[in-house]
XYZ file of C-alpha atoms in Angstrom:
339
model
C 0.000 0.000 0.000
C 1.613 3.241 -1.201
C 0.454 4.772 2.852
C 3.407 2.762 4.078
C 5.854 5.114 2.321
C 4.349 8.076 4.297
C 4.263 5.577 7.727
C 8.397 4.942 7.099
C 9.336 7.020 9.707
C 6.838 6.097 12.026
C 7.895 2.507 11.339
C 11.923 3.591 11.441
C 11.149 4.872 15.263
C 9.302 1.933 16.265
C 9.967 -1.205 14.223
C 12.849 -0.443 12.621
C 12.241 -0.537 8.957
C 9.428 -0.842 6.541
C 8.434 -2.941 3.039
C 5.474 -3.613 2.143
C 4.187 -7.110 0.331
C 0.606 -8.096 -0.486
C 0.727 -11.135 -1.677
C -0.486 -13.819 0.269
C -0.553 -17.846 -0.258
C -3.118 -20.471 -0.724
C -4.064 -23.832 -1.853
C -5.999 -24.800 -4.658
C -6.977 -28.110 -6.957
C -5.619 -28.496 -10.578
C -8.430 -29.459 -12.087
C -8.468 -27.533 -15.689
C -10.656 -24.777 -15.975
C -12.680 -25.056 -19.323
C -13.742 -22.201 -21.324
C -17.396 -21.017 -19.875
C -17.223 -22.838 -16.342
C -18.666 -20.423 -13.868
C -16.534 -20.117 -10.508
C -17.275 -17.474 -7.786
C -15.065 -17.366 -4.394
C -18.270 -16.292 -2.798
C -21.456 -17.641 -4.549
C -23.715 -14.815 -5.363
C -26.208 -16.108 -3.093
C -24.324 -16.240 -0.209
C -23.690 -12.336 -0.329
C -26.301 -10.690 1.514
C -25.220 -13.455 4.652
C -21.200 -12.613 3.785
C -21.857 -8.697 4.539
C -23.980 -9.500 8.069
C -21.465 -11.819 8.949
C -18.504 -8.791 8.417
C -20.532 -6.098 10.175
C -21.096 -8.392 12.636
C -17.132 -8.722 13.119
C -16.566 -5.084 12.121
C -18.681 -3.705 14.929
C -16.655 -5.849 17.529
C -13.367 -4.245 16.441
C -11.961 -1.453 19.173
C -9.136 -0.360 21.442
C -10.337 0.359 25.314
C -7.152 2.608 26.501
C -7.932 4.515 30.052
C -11.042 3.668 30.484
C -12.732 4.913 27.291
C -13.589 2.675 23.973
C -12.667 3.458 20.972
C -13.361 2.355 17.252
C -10.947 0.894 15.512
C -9.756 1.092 11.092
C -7.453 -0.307 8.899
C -5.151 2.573 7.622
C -2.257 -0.095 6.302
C -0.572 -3.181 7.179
C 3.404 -4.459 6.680
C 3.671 -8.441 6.245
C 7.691 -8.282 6.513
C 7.624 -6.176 9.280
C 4.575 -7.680 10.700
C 2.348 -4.986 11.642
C -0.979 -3.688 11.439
C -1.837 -0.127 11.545
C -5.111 0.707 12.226
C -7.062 4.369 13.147
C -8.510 5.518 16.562
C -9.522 8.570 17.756
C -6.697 9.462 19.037
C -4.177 8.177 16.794
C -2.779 5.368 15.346
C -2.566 1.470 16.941
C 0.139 -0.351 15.827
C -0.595 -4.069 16.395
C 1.742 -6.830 16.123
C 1.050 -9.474 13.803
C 1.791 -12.089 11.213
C -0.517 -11.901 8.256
C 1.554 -15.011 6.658
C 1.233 -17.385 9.476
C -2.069 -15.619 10.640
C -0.634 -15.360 14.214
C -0.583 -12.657 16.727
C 2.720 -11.146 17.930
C 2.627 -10.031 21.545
C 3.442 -6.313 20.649
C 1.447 -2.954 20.634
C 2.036 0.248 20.392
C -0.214 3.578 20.565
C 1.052 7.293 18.796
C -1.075 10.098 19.007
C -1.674 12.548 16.534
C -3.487 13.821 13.714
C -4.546 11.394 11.588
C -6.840 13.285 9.489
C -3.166 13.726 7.293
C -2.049 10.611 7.515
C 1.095 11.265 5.014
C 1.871 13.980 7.253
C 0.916 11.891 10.675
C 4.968 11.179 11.863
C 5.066 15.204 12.255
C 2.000 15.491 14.692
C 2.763 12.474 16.577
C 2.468 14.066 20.734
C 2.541 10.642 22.379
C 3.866 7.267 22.272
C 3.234 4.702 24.255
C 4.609 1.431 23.994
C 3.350 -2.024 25.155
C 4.521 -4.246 27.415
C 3.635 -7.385 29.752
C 1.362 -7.528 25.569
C -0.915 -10.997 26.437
C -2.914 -12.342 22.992
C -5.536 -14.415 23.433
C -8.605 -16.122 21.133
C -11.838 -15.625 21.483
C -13.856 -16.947 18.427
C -13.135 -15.392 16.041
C -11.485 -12.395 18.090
C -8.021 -12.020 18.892
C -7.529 -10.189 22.012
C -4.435 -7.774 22.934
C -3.872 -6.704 26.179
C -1.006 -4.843 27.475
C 0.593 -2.235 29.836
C 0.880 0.811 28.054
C 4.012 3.120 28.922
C 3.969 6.850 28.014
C 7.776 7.250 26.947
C 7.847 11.227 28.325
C 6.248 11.098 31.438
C 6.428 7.285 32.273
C 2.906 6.504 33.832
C 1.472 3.668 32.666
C -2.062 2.869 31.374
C -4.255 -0.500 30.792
C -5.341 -1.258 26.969
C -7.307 -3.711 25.388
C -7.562 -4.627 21.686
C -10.010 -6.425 20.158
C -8.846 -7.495 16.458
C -10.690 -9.973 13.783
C -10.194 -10.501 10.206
C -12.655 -7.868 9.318
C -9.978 -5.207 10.129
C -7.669 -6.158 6.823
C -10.718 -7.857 4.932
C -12.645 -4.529 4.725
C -9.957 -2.197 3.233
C -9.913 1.591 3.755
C -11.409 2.786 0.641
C -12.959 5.971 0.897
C -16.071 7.199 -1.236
C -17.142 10.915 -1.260
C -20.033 12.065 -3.234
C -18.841 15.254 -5.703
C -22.672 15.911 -7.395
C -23.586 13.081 -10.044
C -20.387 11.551 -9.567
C -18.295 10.074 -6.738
C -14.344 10.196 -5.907
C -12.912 6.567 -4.804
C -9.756 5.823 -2.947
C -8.370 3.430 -0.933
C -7.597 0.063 -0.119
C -10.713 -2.016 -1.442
C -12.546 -4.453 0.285
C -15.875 -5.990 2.007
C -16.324 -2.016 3.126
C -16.346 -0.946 -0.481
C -18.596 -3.523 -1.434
C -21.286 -1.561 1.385
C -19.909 1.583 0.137
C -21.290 1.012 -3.511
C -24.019 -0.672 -2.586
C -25.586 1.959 -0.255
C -24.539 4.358 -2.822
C -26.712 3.036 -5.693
C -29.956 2.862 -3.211
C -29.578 5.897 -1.641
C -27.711 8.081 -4.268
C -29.493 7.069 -7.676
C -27.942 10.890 -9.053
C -24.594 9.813 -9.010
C -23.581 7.912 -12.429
C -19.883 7.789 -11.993
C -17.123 6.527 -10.079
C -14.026 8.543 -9.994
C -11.100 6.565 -9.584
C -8.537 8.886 -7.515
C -6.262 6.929 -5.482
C -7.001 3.472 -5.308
C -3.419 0.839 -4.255
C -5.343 -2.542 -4.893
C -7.834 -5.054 -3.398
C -7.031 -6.697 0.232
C -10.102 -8.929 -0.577
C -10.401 -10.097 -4.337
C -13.137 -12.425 -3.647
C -15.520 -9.502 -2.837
C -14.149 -7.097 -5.107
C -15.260 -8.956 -7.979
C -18.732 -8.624 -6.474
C -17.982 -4.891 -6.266
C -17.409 -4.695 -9.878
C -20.731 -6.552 -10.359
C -22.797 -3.896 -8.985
C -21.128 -1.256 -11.027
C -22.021 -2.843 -14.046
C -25.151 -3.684 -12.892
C -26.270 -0.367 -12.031
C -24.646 0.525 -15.407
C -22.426 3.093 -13.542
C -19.500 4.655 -15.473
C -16.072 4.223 -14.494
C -13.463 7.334 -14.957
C -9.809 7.676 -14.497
C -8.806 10.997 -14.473
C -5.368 12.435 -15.678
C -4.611 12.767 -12.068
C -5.529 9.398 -10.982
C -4.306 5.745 -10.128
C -5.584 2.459 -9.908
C -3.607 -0.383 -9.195
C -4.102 -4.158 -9.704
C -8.251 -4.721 -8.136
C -8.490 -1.067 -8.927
C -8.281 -2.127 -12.210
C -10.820 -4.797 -11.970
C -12.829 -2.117 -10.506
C -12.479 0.097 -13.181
C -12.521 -2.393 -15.919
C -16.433 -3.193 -14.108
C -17.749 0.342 -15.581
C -20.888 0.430 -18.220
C -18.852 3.154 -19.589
C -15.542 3.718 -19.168
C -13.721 7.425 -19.438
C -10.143 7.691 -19.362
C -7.608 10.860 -19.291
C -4.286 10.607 -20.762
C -1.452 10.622 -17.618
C -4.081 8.407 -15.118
C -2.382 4.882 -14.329
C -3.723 2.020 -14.022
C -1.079 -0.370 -13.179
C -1.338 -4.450 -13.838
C 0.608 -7.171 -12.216
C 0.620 -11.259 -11.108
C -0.951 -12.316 -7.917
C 0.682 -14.897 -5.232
C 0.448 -17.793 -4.730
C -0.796 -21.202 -5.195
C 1.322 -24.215 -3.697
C 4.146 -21.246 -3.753
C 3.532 -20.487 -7.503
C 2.368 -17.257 -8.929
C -0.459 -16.986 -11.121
C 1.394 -16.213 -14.154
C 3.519 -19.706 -13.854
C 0.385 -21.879 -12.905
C -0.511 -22.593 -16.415
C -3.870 -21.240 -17.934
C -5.829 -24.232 -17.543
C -5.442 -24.027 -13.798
C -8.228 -24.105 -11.670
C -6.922 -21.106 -9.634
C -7.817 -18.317 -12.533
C -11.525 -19.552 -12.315
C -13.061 -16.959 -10.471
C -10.743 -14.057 -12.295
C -11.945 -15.946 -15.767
C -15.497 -15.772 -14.983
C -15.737 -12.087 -14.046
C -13.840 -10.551 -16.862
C -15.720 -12.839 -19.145
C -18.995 -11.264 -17.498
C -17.485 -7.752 -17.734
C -15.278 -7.684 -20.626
C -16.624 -10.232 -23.192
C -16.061 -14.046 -23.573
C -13.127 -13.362 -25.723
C -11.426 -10.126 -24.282
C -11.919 -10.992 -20.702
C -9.808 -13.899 -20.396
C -7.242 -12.060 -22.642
C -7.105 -9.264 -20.718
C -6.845 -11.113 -17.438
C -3.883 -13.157 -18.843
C -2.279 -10.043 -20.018
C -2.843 -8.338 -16.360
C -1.006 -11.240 -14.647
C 1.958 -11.846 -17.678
C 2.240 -8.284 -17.326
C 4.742 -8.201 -14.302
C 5.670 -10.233 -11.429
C 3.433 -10.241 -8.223
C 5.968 -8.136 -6.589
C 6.294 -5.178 -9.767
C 3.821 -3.068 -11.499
C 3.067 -2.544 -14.837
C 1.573 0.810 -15.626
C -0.786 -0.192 -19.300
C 0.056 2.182 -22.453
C -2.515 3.526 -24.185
C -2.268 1.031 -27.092
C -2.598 -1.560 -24.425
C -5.629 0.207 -23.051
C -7.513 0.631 -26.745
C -6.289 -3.204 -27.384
C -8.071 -4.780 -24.574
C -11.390 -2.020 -24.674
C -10.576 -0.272 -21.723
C -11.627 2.604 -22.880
C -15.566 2.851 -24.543
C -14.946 7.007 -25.817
């Protein structure tokens, strides 16, 4: 996530260094995938159950520090350096854990500051306070932090108590504001885009585009494809403008629009995705089972013929750990662009 660049000095204070991978690793069959089979990570029908079941989890999420609860957000996450950053009130929480292994690491950490800037967050930063006697323990599907916070400058010390679930990485950060008949998207997206869209079609029939400012990726592919679904449903258009970036499921997002507006200089940027068994998508083969789900929606959004071209070319493009920014030519070529 491109946040972590502005977080590098936050992370140089307390974890010593920064990097940031996405990818993450699964399992899958090899049985070949044939032409038209349909494949969905989440079955349609299962939907309306998958987003009670996150807001469910989402609502549990929070930080009690002092004796007042507070909300908790994703803002970004670092699997080498494992670490979670997520959003309070007061600042940022910076929770310990490894996203490869799924396991909690007994650290925590609290800076407060202004985190309505979060590039500029490391210059308003008026407190830390660091974690320690940090207990984890599993509750369902909770993980629970709880540790003896220490505030560096004046040394008193402070009970917290963290309550963290999948839902915190699994619903992004994206950001939608409504601009008149159109609205501005940016973000990490996820399950919280998906309700973000949605609610925006029922309740917002005027606007008739998504603007496509800022958006680093997908942290939950499996929904995002449902995302893209109800933008074409709703026959919404898609624009990047000359200003603007998409990256990897932003560009399954955008590629989703009825119509689809582009402005010479906006990026969207293509790459591979890891990993099955250890392999990246782009050295699976195409007949492998794995591309399924990608197959079917860019055949549903793109054309029996051009989606599954255009998907191959997204994940031959570059490795899972590059970007490819398309050209123009590549854009007309795979009907990215409908004026």
């Amino acid at each position: 996530m491109k946040i972590l660049a502005s977080l590098s000095l936050i992370s140089l204070l307390v974890l010593g260094g920064c990097s940031s991978n996405k990818s993450d690793s699964t399992t899958s069959t090899t049985t070949p995938v044939t032409q038209n089979q349909i494949v969905h990570l989440i079955q349609p029908s299962d939907i309306p159950n998958y987003i009670t079941q996150f807001k469910q989890l989402r609502d549990q999420l929070q930080l009690e520090f002092d004796g007042v609860t507070y909300p908790i957000s994703l803002v970004d996450f670092d699997i080498q350096d494992k670490v979670i950053y997520a959003k309070y009130e007061l600042g940022l929480a910076l929770i310990g854990f490894d996203l490869e292994a799924e396991k909690p690491i007994e650290t925590l950490t609290l800076l407060e500051g202004d985190t309505s800037d979060i590039e500029n967050f490391s210059n308003t930063v008026t407190r830390t306070l660091t974690g320690s006697q940090v207990q984890t323990t599993q509750d369902g599907d909770n993980i629970i932090y709880q540790a003896t916070m220490t505030d560096e400058q004046t040394q008193g010390t402070y009970m917290a108590r963290l309550v963290f679930n999948d839902a915190l990485i699994s619903g992004g950060n994206s950001v939608l504001e409504i601009n008149g008949d159109s609205a501005n998207l940016s973000g990490s997206l996820g399950t919280n885009t998906y309700i973000q869209i949605d609610e925006l079609i029922m309740r917002n029939p005027e606007v008739r585009t998504i603007v496509l400012k800022d958006v680093d990726g997908s942290v939950n592919d499996a929904i995002n494809m449902h995302t893209g679904r109800l933008v074409r449903n709703a026959q919404l258009t898609t624009f990047m403008p000359a200003d603007g970036e998409a990256y990897s499921g932003g560009v399954d997002l955008y590629a989703a629009g009825y119509q689809r507006k582009y402005e010479t200089g906006g990026k969207l940027g293509v790459h591979s995705w890891c990993c099955v068994d250890g392999k990246p998508a782009d050295q699976l083969g195409r007949n492998h089972s794995a591309h399924g789900a990608q197959l079917t929606y860019f055949r549903d959004i793109l054309g029996e013929t051009n989606g599954p071209e255009f998907y191959f070319f997204t994940i031959e493009a570059a490795s899972f750990e590059n970007v490819h920014v398309m050209t123009r030519e590549e854009l007309d070529k795979y009907k990215l662009i409908t004026d």
